[in-house]
Coordinates of C-alpha atoms and ligand atoms in Angstrom, one line a residue:
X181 CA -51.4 103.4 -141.6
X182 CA -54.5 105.1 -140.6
X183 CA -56.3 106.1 -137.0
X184 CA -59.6 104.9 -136.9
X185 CA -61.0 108.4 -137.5
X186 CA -59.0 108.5 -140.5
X187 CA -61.4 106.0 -142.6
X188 CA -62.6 107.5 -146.1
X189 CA -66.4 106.7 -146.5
X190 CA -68.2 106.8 -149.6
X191 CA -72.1 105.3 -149.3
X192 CA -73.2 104.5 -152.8
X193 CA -75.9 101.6 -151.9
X194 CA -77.1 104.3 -149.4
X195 CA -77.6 106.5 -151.9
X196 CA -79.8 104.3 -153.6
X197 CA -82.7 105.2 -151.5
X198 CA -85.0 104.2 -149.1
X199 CA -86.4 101.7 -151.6
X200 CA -83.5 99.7 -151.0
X201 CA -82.7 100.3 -147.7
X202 CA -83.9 102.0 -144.1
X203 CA -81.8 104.5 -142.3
X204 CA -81.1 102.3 -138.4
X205 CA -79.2 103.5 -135.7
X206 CA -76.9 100.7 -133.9
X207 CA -78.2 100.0 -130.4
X208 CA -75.1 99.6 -128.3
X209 CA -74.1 96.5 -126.5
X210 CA -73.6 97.0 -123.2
X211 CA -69.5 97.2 -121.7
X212 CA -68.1 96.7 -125.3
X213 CA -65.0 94.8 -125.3
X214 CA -62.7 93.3 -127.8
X215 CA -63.3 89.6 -128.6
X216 CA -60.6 89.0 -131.4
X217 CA -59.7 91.4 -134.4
X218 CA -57.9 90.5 -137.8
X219 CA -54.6 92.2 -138.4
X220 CA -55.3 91.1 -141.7
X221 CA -58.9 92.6 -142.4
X222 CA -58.0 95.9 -140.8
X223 CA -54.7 96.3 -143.3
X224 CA -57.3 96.2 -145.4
X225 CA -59.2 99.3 -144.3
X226 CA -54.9 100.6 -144.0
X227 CA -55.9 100.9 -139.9
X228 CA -52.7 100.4 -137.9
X229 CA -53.2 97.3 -135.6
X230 CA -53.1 98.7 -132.5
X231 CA -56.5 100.8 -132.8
X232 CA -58.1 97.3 -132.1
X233 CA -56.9 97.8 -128.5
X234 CA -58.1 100.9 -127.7
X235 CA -61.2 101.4 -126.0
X236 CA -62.7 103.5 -129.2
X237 CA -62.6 100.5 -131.0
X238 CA -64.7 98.4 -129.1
X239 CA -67.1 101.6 -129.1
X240 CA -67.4 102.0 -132.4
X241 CA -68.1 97.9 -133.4
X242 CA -70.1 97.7 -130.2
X243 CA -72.6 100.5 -131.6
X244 CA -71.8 103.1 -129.5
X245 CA -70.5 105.6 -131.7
X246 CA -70.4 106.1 -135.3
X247 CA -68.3 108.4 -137.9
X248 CA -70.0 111.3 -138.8
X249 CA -69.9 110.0 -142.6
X250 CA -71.8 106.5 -141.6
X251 CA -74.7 105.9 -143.0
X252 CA -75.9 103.2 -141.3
X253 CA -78.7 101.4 -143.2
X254 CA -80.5 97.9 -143.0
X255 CA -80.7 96.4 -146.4
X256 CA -84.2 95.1 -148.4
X257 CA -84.0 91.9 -149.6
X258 CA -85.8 88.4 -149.8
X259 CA -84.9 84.9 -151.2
X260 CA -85.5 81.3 -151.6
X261 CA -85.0 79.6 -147.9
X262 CA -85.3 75.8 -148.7
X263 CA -87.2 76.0 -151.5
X264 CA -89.4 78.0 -150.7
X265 CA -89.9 82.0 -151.6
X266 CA -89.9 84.1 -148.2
X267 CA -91.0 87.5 -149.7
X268 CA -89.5 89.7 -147.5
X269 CA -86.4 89.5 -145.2
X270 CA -83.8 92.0 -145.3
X271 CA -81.2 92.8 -142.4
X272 CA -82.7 91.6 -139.8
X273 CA -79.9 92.0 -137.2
X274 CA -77.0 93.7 -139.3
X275 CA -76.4 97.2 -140.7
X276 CA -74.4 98.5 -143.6
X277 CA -72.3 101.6 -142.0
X278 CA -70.7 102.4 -144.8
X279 CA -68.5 101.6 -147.5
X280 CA -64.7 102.4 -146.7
X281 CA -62.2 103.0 -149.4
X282 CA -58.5 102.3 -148.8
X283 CA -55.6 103.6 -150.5
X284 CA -55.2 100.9 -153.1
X285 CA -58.7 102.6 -154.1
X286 CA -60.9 99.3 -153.2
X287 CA -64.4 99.5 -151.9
X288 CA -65.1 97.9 -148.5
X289 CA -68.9 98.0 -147.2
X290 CA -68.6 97.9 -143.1
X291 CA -71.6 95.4 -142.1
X292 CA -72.0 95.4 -138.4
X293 CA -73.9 92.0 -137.6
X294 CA -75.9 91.9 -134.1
X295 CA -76.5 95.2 -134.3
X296 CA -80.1 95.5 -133.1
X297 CA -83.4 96.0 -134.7
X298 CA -84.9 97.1 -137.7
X299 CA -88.2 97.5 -139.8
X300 CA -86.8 93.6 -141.4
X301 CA -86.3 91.9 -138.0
X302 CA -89.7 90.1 -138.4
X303 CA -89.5 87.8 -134.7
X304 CA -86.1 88.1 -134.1
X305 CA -84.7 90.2 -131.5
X306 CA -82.0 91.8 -134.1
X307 CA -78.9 90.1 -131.7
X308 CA -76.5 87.5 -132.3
X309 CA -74.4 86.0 -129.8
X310 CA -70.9 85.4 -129.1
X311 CA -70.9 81.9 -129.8
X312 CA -72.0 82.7 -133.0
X313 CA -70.4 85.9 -134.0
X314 CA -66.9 84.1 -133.0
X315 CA -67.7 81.1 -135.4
X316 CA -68.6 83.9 -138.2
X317 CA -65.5 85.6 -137.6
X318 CA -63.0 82.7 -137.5
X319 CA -64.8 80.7 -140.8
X320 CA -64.4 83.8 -142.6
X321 CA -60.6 84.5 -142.3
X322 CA -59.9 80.8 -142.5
X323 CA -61.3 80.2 -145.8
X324 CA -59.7 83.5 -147.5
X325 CA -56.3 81.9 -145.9
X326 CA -57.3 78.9 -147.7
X327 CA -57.7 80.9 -151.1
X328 CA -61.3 80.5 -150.5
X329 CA -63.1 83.7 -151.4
X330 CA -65.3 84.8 -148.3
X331 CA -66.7 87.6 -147.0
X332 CA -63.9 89.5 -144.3
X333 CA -64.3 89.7 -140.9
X334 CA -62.6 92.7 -139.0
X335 CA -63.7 91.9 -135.3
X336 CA -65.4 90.4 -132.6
X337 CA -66.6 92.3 -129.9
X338 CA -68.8 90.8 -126.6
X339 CA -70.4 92.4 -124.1
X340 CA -73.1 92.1 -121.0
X341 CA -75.8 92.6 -122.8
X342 CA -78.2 89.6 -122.0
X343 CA -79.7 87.4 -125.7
X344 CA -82.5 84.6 -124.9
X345 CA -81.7 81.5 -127.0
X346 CA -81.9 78.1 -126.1
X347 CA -80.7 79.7 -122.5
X348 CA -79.1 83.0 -121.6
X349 CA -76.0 84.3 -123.5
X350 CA -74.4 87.5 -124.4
X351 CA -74.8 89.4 -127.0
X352 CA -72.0 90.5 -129.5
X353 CA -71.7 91.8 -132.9
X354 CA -69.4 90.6 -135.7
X355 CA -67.9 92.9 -138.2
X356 CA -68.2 92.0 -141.4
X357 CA -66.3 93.2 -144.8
X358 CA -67.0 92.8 -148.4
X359 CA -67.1 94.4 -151.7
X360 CA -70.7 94.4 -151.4
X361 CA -73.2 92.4 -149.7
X362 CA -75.8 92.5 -152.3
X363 CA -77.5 88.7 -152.5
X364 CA -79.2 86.7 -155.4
X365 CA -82.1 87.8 -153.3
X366 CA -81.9 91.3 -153.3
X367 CA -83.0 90.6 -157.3
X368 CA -85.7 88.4 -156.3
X369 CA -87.2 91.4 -154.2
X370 CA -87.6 93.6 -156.9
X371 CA -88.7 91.1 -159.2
X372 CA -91.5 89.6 -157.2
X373 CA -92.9 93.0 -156.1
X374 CA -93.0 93.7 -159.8
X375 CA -90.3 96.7 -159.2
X376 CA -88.8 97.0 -162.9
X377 CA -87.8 100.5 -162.3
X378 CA -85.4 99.8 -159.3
X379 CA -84.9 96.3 -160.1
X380 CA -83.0 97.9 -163.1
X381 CA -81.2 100.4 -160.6
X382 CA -80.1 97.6 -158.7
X383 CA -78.8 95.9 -161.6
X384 CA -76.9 99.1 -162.7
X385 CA -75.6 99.5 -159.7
X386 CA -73.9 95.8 -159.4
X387 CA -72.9 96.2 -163.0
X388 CA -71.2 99.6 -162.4
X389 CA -69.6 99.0 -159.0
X390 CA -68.8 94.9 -159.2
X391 CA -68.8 94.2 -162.7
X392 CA -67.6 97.0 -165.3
X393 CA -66.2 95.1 -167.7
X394 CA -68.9 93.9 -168.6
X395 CA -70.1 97.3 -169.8
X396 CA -67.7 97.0 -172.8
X397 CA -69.9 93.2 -174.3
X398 CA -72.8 93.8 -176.7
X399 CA -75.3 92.5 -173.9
X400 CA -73.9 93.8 -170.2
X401 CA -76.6 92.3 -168.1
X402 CA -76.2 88.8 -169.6
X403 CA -72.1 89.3 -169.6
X404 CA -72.8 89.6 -165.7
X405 CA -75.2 87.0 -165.1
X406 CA -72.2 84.7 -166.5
X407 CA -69.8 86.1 -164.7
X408 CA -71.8 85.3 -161.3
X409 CA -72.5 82.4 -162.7
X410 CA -68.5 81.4 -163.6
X411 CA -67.3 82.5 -159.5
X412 CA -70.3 80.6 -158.2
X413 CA -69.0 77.3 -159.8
X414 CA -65.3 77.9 -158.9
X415 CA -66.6 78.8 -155.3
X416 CA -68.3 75.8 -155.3
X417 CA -65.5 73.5 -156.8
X418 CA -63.4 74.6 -153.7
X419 CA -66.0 74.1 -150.9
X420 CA -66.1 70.4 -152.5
X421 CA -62.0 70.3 -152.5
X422 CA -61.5 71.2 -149.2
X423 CA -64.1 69.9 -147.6
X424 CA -66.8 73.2 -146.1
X425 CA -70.7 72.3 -145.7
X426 CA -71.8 76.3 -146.1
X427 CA -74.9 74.5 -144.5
X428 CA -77.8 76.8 -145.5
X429 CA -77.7 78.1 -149.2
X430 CA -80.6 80.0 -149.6
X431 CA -80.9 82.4 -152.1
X432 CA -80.6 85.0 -149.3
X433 CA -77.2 83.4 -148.5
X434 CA -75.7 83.5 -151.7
X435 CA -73.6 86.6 -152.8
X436 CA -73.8 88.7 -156.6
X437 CA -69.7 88.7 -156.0
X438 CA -69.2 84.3 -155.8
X439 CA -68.0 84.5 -152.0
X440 CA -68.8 82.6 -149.0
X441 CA -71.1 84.5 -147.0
X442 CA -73.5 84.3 -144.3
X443 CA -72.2 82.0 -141.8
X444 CA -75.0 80.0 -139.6
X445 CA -74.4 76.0 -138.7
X446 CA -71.5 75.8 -141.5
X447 CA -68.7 72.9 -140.7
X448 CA -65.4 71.6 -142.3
X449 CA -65.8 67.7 -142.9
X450 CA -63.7 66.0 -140.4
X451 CA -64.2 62.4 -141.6
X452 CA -64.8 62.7 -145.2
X453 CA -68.9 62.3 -145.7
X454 CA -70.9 62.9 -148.9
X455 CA -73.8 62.6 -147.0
X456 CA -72.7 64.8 -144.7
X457 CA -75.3 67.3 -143.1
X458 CA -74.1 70.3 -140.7
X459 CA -77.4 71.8 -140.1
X460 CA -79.5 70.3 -137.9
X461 CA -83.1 72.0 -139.0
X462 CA -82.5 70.5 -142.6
X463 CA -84.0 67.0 -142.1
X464 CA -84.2 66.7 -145.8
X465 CA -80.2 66.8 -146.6
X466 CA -81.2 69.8 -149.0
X467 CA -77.9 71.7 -148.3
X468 CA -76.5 68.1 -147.6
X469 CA -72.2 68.0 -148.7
X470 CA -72.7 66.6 -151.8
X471 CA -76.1 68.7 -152.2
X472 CA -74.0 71.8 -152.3
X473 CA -73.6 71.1 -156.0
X474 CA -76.6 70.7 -157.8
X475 CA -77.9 73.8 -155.2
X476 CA -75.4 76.1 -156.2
X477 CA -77.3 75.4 -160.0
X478 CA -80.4 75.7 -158.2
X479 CA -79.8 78.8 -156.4
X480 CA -78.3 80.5 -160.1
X481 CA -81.8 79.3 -161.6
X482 CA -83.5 81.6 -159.2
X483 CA -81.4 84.2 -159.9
X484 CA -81.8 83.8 -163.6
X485 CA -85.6 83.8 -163.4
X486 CA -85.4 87.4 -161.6
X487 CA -83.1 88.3 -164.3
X488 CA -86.0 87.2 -167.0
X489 CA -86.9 91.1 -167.3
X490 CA -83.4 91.9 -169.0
X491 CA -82.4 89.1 -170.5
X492 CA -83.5 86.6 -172.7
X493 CA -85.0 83.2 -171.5
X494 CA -82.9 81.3 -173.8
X495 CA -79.7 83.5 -173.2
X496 CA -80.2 82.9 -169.6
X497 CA -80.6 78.9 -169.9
X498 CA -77.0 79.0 -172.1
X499 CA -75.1 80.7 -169.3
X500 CA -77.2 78.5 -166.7
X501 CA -75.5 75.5 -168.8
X502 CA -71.8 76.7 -168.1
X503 CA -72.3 76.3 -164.5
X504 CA -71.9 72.4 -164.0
X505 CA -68.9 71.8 -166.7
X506 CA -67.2 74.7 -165.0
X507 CA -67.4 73.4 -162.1
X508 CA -66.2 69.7 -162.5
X509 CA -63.3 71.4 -164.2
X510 CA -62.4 73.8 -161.7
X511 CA -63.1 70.7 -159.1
X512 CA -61.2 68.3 -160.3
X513 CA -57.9 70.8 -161.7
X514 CA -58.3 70.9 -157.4
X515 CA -58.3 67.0 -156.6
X516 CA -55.5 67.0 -159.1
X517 CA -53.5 69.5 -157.2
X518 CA -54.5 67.9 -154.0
X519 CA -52.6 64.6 -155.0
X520 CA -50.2 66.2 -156.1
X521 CA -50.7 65.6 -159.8
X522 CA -49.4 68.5 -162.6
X523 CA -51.0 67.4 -166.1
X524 CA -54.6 66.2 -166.6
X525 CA -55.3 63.0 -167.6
X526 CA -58.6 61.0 -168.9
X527 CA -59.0 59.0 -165.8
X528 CA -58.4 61.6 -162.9
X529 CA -62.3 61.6 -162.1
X530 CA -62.6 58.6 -161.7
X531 CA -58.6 58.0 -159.7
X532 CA -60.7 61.1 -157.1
X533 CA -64.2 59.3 -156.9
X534 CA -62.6 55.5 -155.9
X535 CA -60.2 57.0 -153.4
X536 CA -63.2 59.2 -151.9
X537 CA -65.7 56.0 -151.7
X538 CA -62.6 54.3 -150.1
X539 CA -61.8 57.4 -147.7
X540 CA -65.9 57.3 -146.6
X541 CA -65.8 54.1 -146.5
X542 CA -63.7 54.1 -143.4
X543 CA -64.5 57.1 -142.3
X544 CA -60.9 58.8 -143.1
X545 CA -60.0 62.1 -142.1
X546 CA -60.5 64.6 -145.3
X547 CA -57.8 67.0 -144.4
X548 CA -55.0 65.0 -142.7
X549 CA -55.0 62.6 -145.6
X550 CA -54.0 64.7 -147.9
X551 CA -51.3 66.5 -146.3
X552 CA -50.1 63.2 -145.1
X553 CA -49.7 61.8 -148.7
X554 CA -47.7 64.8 -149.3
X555 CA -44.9 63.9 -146.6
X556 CA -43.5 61.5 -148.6
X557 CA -42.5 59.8 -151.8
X558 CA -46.3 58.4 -153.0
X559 CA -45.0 55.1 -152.2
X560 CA -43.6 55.4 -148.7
X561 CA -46.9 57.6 -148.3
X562 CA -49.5 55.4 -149.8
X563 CA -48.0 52.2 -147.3
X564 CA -48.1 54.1 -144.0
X565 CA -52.3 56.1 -145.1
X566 CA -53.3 51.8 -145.4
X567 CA -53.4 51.4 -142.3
X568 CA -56.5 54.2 -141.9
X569 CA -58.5 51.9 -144.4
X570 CA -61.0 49.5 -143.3
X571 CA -61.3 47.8 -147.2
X572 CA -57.8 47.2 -147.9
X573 CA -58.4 45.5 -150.9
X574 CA -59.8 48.3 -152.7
X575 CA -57.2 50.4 -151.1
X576 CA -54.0 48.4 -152.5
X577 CA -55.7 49.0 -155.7
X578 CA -56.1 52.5 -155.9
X579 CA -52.5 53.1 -154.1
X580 CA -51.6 51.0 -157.2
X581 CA -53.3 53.1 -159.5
X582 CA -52.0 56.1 -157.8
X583 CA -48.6 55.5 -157.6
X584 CA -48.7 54.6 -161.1
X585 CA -50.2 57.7 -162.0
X586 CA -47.6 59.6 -160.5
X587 CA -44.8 58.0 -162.0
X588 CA -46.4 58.9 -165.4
X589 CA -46.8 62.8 -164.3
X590 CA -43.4 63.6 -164.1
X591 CA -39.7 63.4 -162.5
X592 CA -39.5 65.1 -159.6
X593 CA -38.0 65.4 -155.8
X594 CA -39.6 64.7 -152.9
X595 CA -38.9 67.7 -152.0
X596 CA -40.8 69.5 -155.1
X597 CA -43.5 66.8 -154.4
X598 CA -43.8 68.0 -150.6
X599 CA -43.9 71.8 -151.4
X600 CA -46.2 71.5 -153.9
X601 CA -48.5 69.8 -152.3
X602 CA -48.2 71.4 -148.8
X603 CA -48.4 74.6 -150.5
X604 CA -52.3 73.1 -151.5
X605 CA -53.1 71.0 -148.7
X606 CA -53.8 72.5 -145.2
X607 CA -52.9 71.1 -141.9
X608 CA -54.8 73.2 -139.7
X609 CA -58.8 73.7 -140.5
X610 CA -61.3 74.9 -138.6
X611 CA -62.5 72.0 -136.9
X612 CA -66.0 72.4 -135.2
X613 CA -64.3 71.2 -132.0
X614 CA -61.5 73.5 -132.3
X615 CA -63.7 76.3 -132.3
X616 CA -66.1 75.0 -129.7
X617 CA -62.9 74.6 -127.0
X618 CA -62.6 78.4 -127.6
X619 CA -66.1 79.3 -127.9
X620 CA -66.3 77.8 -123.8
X621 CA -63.2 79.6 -123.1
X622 CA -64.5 82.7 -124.6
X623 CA -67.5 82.5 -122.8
X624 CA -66.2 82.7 -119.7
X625 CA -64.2 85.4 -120.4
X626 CA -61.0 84.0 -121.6
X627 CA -60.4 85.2 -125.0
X628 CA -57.3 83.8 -125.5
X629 CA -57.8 80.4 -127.4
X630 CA -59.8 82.6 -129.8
X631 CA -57.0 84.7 -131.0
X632 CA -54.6 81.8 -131.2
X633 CA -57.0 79.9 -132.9
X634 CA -57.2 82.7 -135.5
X635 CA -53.5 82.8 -135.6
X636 CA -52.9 79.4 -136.3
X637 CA -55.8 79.4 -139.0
X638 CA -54.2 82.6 -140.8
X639 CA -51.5 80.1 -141.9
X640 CA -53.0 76.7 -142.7
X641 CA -50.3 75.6 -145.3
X642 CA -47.5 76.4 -142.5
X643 CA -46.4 74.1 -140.0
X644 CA -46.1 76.0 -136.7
X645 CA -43.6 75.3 -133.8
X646 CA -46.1 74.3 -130.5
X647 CA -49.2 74.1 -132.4
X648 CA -49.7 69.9 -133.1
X649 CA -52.7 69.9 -131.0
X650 CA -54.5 72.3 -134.0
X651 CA -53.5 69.4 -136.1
X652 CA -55.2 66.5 -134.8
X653 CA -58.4 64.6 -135.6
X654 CA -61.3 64.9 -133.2
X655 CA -61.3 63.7 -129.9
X656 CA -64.4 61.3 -129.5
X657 CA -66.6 64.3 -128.1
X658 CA -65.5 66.4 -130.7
X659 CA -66.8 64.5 -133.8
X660 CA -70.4 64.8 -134.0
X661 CA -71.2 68.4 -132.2
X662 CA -74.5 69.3 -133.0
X663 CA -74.1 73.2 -133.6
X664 CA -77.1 74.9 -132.8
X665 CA -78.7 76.6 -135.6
X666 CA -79.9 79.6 -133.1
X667 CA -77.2 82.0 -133.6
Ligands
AMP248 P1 -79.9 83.9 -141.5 O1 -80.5 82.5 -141.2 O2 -78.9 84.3 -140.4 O3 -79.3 84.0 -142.9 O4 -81.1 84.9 -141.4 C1 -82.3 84.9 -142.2 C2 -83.1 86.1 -141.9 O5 -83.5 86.2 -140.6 C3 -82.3 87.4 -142.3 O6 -83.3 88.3 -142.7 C4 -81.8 87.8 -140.9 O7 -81.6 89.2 -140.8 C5 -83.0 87.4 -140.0 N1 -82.5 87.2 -138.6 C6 -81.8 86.1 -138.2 N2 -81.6 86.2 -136.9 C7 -82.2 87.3 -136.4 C8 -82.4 87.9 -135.2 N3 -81.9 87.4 -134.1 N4 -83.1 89.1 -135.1 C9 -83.6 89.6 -136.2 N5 -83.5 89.1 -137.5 C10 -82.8 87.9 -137.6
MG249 MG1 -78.7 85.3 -144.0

């Protein structure tokens, strides 16, 4: 266990170059205070968990002080922001301290979100607020609970310092861990200012630090480009599986490492919806549910086309091709899974798509159903779900189908069938509403639904004693927030 002064830096995308990135200095919130921190983020950086209540802590994520080996930079990037190329944004609002090693010898870049402005802050005032920055911090350690790979987040702090949105909040930052937080658009950058010479850097760079296996196959860059490609798809399978709207997946969004990152307007389906839209600016559905697919292909083909200096058009079209069979594979090995199903068979694609049009159909709620089915035997399960369909009909039917199928997979105890598929199917997600009880609480000063939130959300799978009310569907006011896409 280490003190907080105890953290090993090592800045290798600082020493890049000022091509890449400009030296900022955090500008400090004012009366720093601890929000929420993860016990489980800062094991990752070996720091004992009792640092996060000292008042040093809150100093150093607030901006007020910084270890003499920081370096803090704001990254150059641009990207594609529906549809469209934006030809420069960069960190806007958020600087790379540092990157941390720990003592199982991993790389951890320390990205302080809300930390004021820099050269890349264009209008923006280079805050975020709490609300935000709590919603950031919460999404990102419930999906890695989930087994969804995300970006970390350490801590929350909040403060006094005053942030103009819609109205007058507080400011806060959010800090953020990955293994880098280089973006698709980072590539595009140097590829549409015609930068060969340090869009080749860049490349060595993700290939040394991220991706060094590939070194060892006859053509590196491409070996790479697959790769990414390969973790995008499996990202996106899961999304799809368990139900997350990332909500704006613009190339700027999108990370070189296949992990959820940048959080804005992002929701968990409550009802299970296709159709389903959690950002409010995108009138179009672009980044729609179901869109998420077909965008994460999208959003590889402008990668690939910045990629066009190193690697063969052709080459490049080949690995673009792997993206949509990998994915429906790794999608529906996850449906399977979900209902409780051990061996493939021919049909499963179409047993997932008649009980989703059924579950949309009457609005069902995506997570409870499937941990429900799991209670039970699949027939005791299938005849108490009924009563949540509207066309029972075409219910019976599938239940038929289903139950069938599950007699053909295998002999086993309920009690296998329940572990198994509890161990895949959550009870707790983060529910927009959930977060929005403690987002009020939090903003008037009462932190305490936050953490427990967090808690509860660090163990999805488990049942926990006193918690039911984390496990519920919506109330009515709950169902259709619209999250504001200030942030
Ligand atoms: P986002 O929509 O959060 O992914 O941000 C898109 C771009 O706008 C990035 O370059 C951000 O750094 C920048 N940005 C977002 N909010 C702010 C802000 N309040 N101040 C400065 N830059 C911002
Ligand atoms: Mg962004």
């Amino acid at each position: 266990m280490k003190a907080l002064d105890e953290l090993t830096f090592d800045n290798r995308f600082a020493r890049l170059g000022d091509a890449f990135s400009t030296h900022v200095l955090p500008e400090p919130l004012d009366a720093p205070r601890l929000v929420v921190a993860s016990e489980a983020a800062m094991a990752l950086l070996d720091l004992d968990p009792a640092v996060a209540e000292t008042p040093v802590f809150a100093e150093l994520f607030g901006g007020h002080k910084l270890w003499a080996e920081a370096e803090p930079r704001a990254m150059i990037y641009s990207g594609h922001q529906f549809g469209g190329y934006t030809p420069q944004l960069g960190d806007g609002r958020g600087l790379l301290l540092g990157e941390v090693y720990n003592q199982a010898g991993e790389h951890w870049d320390l990205h302080l979100k809300g930390a004021g402005m820099t050269p890349y802050s264009r209008m923006g005032d280079g805050r975020a607020v709490l609300r935000s920055s709590i919603r950031e911090f919460l999404a990102s350690e419930a999906l890695h609970a989930l087994g969804i790979p995300s970006s970390r987040a350490l801590c929350v702090i909040g403060s006094d310092t005053p942030v103009w949105r819609e109205k007058q909040e507080r400011g806060a930052m959010v800090l953020r861990m990955a293994h880098s937080h280089i973006r698709f658009g980072h590539f595009e950058y140097f590829y549409y200012t015609k930068k060969p010479e340090q869009q080749a850097q860049l490349a060595e760079h993700v290939l040394n630090l991220h991706y060094p296996e590939c070194r060892e196959q006859p053509e590196p860059y491409l070996a790479m480009f697959r790769e990414i490609v390969e973790r995008n798809a499996e990202l996106i399978a899961k999304w799809q599986a368990y139900g997350f709207c990332h909500g704006v997946m613009n190339t700027d969004n999108m990370s070189i490492l296949g992990i959820t990152f940048d959080f804005g307007p992002f929701a968990f389906l409550d009802d299970f919806d296709a159709h389903f839209i959690c950002n409010h600016s995108d009138h179009e559905g672009r980044y729609s549910f179901s869109n998420q697919v077909p965008i994460g292909q999208w959003n590889l083909s402008a990668l690939a086309q910045a990629l066009t200096p190193f690697i063969s058009v052709d080459a490049l079209k080949e690995a673009l091709g792997l993206y949509l069979p990998l994915y429906q594979a790794n999608y529906l090995d996850l449906m399977r899974r979900r209902l409780g199903l051990t061996i493939a068979e021919d049909d499963d694609q179409q047993l997932v798509e008649r009980l989703l049009k059924l579950m949309q159909n009457s609005g069902v709620d995506y997570t409870l159903f499937f941990r429900r089915l799991g209670d039970e035997s699949a027939a005791l399960a299938v005849a108490r779900l009924r009563d949540d369909f509207v066309d029972l009909a075409g219910f019976d039917a599938w239940a038929e189908q289903y139950k069938a199928r599950v007699e053909r997979d295998g002999e086993f105890s309920q009690e296998q069938r329940r572990a198994r598929m509890h161990a895949v199917n959550p009870l707790y997600i983060l529910r927009n509403y959930l977060a929005q009880n403690a987002i009020v609480a939090a903003e008037s000063g009462d932190y305490s639904e936050v953490r427990r939130l967090h808690a509860v959300l660090s163990k999805p799978f488990e049942e926990q004693a006193g918690m039911g009310q984390y496990a519920q569907r919506p109330p009515d006011w709950g169902k259709h927030l619209e999250i504001s896409c200030s942030s």
